[in-house]
Tab-separated table of C-alpha atoms in Angstrom:
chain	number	residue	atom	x	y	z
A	1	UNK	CA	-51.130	-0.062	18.271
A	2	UNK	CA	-50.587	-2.525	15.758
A	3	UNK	CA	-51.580	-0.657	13.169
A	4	UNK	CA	-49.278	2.311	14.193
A	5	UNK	CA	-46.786	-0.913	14.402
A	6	UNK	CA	-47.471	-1.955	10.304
A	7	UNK	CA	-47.561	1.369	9.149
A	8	UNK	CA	-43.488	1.975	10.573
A	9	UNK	CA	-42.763	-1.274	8.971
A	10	UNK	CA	-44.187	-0.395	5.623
A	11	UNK	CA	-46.679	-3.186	5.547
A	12	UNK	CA	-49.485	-2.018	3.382
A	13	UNK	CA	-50.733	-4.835	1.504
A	14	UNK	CA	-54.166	-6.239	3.579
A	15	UNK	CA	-53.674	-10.106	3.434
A	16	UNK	CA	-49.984	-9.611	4.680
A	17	UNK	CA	-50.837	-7.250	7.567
A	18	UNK	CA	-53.686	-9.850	8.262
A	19	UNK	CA	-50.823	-12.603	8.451
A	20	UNK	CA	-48.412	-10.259	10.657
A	21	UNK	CA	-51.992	-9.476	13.110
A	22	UNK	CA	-52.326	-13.392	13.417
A	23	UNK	CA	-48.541	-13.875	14.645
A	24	UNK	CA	-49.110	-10.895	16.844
A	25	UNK	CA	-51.803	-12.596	19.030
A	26	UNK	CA	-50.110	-15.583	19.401
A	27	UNK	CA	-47.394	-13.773	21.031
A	28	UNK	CA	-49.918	-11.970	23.406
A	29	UNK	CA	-51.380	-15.415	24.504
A	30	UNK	CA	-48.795	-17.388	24.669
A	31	UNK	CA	-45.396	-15.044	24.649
A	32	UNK	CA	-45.963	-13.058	28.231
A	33	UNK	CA	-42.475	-12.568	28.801
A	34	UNK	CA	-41.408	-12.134	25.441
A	35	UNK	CA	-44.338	-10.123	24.091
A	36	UNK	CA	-43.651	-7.298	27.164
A	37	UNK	CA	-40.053	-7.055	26.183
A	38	UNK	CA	-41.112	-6.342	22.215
A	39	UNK	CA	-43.060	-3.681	23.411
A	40	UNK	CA	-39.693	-1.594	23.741
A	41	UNK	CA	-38.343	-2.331	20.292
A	42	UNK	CA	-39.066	0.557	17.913
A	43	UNK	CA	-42.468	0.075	16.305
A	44	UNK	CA	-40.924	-1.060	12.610
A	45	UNK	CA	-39.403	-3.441	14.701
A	46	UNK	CA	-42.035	-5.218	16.582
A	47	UNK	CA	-43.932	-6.427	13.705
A	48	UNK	CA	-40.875	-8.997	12.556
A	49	UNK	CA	-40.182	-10.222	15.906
A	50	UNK	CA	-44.018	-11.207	16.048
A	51	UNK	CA	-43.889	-13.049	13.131
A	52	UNK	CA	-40.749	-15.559	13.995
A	53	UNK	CA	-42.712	-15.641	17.336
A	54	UNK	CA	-45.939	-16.534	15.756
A	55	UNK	CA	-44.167	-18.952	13.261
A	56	UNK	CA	-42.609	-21.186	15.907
A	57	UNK	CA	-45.078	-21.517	18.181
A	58	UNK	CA	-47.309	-22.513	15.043
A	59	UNK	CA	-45.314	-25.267	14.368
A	60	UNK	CA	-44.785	-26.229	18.121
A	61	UNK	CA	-48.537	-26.193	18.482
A	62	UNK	CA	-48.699	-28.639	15.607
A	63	UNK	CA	-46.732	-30.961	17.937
A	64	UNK	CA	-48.710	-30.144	21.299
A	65	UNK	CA	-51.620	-28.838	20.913
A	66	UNK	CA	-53.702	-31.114	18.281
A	67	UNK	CA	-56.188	-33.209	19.334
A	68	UNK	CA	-55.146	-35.985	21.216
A	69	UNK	CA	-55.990	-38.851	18.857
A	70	UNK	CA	-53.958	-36.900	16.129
A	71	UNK	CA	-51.639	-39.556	15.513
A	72	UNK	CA	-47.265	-39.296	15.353
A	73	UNK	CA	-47.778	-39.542	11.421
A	74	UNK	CA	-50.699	-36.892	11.075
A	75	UNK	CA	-48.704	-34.537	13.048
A	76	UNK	CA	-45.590	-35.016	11.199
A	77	UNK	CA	-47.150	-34.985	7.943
A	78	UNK	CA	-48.525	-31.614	9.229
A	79	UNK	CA	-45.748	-30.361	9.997
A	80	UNK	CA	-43.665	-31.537	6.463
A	81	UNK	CA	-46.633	-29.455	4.660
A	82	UNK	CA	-45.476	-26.283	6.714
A	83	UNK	CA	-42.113	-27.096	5.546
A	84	UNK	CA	-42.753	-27.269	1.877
A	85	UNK	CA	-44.864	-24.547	1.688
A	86	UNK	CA	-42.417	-22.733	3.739
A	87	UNK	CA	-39.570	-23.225	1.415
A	88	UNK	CA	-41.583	-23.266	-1.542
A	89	UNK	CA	-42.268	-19.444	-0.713
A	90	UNK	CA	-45.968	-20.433	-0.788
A	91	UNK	CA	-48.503	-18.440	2.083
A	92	UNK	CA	-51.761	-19.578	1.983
A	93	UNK	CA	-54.692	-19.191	4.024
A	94	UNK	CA	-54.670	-22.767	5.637
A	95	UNK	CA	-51.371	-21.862	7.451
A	96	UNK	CA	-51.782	-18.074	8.690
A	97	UNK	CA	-48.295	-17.458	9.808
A	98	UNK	CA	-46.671	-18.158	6.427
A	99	UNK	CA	-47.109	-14.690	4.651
A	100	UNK	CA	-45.835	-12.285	7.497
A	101	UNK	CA	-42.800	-15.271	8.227
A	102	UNK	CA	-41.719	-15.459	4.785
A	103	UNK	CA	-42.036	-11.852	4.237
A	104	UNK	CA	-39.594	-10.956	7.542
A	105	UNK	CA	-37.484	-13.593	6.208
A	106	UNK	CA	-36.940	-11.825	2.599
A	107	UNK	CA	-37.161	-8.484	4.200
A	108	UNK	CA	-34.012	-8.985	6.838
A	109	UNK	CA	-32.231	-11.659	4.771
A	110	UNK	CA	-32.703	-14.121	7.535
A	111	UNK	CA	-30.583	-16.934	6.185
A	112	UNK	CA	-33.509	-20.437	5.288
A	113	UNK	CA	-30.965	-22.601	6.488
A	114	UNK	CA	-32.192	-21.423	10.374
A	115	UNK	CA	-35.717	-22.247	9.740
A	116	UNK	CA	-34.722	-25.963	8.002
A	117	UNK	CA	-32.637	-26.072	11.748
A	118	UNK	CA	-35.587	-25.302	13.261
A	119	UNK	CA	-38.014	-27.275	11.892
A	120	UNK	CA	-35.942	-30.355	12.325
A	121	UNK	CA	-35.830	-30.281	16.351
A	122	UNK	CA	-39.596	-29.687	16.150
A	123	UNK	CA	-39.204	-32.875	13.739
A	124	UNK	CA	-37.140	-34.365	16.717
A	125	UNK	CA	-39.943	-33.980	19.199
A	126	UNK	CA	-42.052	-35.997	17.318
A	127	UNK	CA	-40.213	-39.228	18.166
A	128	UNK	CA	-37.454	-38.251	20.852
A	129	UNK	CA	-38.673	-38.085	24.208
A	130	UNK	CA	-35.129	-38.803	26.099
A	131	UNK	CA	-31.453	-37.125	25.365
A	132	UNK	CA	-28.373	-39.244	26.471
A	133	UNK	CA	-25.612	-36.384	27.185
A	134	UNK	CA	-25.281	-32.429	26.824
A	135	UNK	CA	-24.143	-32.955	23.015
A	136	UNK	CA	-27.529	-34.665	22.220
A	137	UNK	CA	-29.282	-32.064	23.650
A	138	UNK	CA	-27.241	-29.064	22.339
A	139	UNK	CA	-28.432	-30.549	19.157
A	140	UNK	CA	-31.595	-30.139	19.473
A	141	UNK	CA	-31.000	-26.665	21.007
A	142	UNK	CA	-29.104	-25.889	18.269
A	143	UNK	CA	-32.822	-25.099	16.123
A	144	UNK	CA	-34.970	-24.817	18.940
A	145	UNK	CA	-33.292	-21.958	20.612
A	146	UNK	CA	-29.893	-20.949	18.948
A	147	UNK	CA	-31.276	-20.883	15.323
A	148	UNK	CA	-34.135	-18.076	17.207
A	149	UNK	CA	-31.587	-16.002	18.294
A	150	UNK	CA	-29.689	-15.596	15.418
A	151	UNK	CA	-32.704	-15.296	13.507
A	152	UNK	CA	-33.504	-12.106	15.540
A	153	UNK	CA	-30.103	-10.901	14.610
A	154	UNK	CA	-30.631	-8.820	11.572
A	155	UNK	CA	-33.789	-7.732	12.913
A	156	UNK	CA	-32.246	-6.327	16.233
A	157	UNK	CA	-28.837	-4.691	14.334
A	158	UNK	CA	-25.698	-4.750	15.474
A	159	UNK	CA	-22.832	-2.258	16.003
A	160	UNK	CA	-19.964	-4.716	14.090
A	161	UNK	CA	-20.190	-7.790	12.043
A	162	UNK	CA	-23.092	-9.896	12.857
A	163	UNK	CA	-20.901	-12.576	12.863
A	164	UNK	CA	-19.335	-11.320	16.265
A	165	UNK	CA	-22.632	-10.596	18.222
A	166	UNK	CA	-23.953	-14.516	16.627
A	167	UNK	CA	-22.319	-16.736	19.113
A	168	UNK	CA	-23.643	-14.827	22.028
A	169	UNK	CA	-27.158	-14.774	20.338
A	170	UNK	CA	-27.385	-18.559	20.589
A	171	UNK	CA	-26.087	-18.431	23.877
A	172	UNK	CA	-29.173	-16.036	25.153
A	173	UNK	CA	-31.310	-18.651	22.761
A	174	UNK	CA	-30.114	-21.639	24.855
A	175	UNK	CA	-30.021	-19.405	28.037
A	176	UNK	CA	-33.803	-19.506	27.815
A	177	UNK	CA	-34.506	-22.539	26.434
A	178	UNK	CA	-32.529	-23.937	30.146
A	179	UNK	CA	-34.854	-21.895	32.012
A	180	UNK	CA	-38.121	-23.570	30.539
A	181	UNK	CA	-36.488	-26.604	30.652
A	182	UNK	CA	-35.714	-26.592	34.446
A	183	UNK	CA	-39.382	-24.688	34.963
A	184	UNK	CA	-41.267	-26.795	32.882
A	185	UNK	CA	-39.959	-30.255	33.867
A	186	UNK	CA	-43.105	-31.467	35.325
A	187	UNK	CA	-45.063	-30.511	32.477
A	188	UNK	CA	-42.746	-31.977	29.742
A	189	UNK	CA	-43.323	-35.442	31.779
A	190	UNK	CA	-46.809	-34.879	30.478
A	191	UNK	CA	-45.758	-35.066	27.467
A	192	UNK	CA	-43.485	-38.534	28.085
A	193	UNK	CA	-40.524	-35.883	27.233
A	194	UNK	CA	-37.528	-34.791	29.339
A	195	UNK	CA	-35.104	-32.204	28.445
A	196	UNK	CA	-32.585	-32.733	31.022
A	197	UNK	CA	-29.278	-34.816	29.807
A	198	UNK	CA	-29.554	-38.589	31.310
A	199	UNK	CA	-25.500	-38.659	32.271
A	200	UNK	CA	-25.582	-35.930	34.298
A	201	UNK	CA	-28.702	-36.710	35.845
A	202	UNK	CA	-27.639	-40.037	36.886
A	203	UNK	CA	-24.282	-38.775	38.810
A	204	UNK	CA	-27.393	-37.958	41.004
A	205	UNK	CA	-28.759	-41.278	40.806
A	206	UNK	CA	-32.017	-39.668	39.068
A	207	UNK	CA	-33.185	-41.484	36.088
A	208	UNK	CA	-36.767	-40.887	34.453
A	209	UNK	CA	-38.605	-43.066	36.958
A	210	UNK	CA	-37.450	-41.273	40.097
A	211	UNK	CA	-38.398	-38.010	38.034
A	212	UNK	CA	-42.160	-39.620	36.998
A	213	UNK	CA	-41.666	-40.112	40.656
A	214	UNK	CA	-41.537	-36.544	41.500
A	215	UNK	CA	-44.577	-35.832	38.909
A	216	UNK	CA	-46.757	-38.250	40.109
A	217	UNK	CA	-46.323	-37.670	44.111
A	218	UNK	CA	-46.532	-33.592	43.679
A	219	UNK	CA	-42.840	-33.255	45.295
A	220	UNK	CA	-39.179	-33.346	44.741
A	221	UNK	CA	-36.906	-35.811	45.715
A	222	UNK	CA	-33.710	-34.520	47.229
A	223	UNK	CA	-31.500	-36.267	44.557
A	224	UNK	CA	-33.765	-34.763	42.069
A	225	UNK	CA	-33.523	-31.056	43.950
A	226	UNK	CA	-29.054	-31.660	43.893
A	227	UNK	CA	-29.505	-32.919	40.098
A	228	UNK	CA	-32.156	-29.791	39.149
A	229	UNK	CA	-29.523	-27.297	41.328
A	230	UNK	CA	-26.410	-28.720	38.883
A	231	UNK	CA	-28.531	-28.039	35.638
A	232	UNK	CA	-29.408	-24.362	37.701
A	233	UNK	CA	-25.477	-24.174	37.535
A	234	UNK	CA	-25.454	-24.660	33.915
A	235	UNK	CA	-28.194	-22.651	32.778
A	236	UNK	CA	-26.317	-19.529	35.117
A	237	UNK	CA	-22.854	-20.121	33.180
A	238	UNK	CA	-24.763	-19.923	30.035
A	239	UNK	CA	-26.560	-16.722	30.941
A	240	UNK	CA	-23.132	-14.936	31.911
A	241	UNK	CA	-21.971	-15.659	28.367
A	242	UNK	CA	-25.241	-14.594	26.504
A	243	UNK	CA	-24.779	-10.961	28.642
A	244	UNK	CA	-21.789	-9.982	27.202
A	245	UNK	CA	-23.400	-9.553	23.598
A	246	UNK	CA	-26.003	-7.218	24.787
A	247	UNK	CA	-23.376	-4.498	23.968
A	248	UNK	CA	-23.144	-5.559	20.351
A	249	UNK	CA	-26.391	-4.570	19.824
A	250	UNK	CA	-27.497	-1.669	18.145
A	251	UNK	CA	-28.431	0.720	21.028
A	252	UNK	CA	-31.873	0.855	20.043
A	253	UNK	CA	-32.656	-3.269	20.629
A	254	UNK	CA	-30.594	-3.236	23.756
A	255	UNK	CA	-33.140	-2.543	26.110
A	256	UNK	CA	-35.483	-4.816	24.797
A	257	UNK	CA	-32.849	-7.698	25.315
A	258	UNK	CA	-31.543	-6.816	28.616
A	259	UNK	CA	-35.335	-6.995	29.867
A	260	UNK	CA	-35.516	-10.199	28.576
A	261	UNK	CA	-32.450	-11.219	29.653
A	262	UNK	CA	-33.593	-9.819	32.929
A	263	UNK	CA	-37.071	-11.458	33.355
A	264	UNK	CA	-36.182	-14.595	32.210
A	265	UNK	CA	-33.006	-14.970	34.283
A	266	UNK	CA	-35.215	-14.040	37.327
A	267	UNK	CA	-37.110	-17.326	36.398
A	268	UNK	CA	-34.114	-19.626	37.528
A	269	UNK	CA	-34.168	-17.155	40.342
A	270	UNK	CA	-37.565	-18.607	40.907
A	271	UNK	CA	-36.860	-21.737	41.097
A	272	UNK	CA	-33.737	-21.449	43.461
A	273	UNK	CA	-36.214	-19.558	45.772
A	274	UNK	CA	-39.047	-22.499	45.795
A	275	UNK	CA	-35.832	-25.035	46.853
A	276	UNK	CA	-36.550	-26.785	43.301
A	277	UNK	CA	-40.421	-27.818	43.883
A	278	UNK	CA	-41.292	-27.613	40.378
A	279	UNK	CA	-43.824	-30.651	40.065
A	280	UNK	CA	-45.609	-28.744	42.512
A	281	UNK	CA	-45.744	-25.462	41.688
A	282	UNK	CA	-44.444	-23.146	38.426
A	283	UNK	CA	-41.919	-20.739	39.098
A	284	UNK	CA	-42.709	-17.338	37.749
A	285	UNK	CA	-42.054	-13.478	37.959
A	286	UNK	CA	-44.483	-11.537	39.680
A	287	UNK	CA	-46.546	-9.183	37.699
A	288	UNK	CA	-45.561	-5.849	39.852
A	289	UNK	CA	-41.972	-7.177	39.039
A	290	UNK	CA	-42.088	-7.355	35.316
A	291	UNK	CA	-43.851	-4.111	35.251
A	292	UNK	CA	-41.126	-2.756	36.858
A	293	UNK	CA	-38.352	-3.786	34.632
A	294	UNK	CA	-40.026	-3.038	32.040
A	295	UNK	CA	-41.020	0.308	32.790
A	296	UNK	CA	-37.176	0.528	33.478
A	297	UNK	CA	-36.338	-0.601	29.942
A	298	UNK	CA	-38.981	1.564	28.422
A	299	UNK	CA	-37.246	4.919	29.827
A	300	UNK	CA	-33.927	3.349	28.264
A	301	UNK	CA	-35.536	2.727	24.992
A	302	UNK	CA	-37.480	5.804	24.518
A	303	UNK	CA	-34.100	7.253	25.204
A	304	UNK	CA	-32.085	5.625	22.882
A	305	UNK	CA	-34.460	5.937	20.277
A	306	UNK	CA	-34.034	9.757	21.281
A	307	UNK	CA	-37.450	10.357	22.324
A	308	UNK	CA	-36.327	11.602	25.902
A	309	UNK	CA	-36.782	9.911	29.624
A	310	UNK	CA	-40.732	11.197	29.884
């Protein structure tokens, strides 16, 4: 398959396609969700889409997944090398991801300013581990989920401007960024991080000690469960928005969105359904569930790529 996948693209040359192969794994491991609803882009497509996958879950890794005596200055000094050699247009074999990255980037004109947004929230998680207010965190948001959606932009198509299908691109960005915040809370406490904003937590009288609290007793608190249903609230309002640029897609990315859009907004429904008990369980889709929508998005696909329903 991926080779059927690098051929479409026109990716010939061998350390390149080696580059692209590497960013396609670490969607496959890591990417469940996100890897099943690439599977209905057209093949030329796919390839792309692995590679901004691949990238930021490189650098991400960089920040979580060392070894745990890498110090705060190793891993940002790791991460300032990816940078440079990012922007220096320099793929080498010590960072895998850089060739088929920089190569989608030139080949869909992905604006470098995204990637510098980017790569300075990942910068941010490397010394912020609270965020005061919504602003604060829409900052943050602003690389580590909006700049990925409008990254995907010229890869996906549009039918208009780009610039009128890019505000509801963030929005589906930060859609799903709220849903891993809200699934993942317990785990980011392992991490000494919460991305939940402090003011509108503590209308609930919920600070981070009730919410270590929570993590280290294996339940939720019922002022944590009202203050986890408000940020529910939000994530919702931002999902309705994100929806209504599904249709200024070109047809053929659609369905690949609107299963994402799909699985991952069945997340929050989730985590309604377990009455908020996520330090002591993870809210997820069901496999016979995401097989089904995405069988459903794969007979839309094949269709609007005119292949037929079969």
């Amino acid at each position: 398959m991926i080779h059927t996948e690098l051929h479409a693209a026109g990716i010939d040359d061998a350390r390149l396609r080696e580059s692209y192969r590497y960013c396609r794994r670490l969607n496959a491991e890591h990417g469940r969700t996100y890897f099943l609803a690439t599977r209905l882009l057209a093949p030329s497509q796919r390839p792309a889409v692995h590679a901004l996958y691949g990238f930021a879950r490189y650098a991400d890794d960089i920040l979580d997944d060392m070894d745990a005596g890498t110090s705060t200055t190793e891993r940002e000094q790791r991460l300032d090398r990816l940078s440079a050699k990012f922007f220096s247009g320099m793929a080498d074999e010590k960072e895998p991801v850089l060739a088929a990255v920089l190569h989608t980037a030139r080949t869909y004109r992905i604006p470098l300013e995204l990637f510098d947004d980017f790569l300075t929230s990942m910068r941010m998680d490397l010394t912020v581990t609270d965020y005061p207010d919504r602003p604060a965190l829409n900052r943050y948001m602003r690389g580590s989920a909006a700049a990925i959606g409008l990254e995907m932009l010229p890869i996906l198509g549009t039918v208009g401007p780009e610039a009128e299908a890019a505000p509801y691109a963030e929005a589906l960005g930060q859609a799903f960024q709220l849903t891993n915040f809200l699934r993942d809370v317990d785990e980011d406490l392992e991490r000494d991080r919460v991305y939940l904003p402090a003011d509108e937590l503590a209308a609930f009288d919920v600070d981070r000690d009730v919410l270590t609290w929570c993590h280290q007793n294996r339940q939720t608190d019922p002022k944590v469960r009202r203050a986890l249903a408000a940020q529910h609230d939000v994530a919702r309002a931002v999902y309705r928005e994100a929806r209504k640029g599904i249709a200024l897609l070109a047809p053929r990315s659609r369905p690949c969105v609107a299963t994402a859009f799909t699985l991952y907004s069945e997340i929050l429904d989730r985590i309604e359904a377990i009455d908020f008990a996520v330090f002591s369980q993870r809210a997820s889709v069901g496999v016979g569930r995401r097989l089904q929508v995405l069988a459903a998005g794969l007979i839309r696909a094949r269709r609007a790529r005119g292949y037929g329903a079969a």
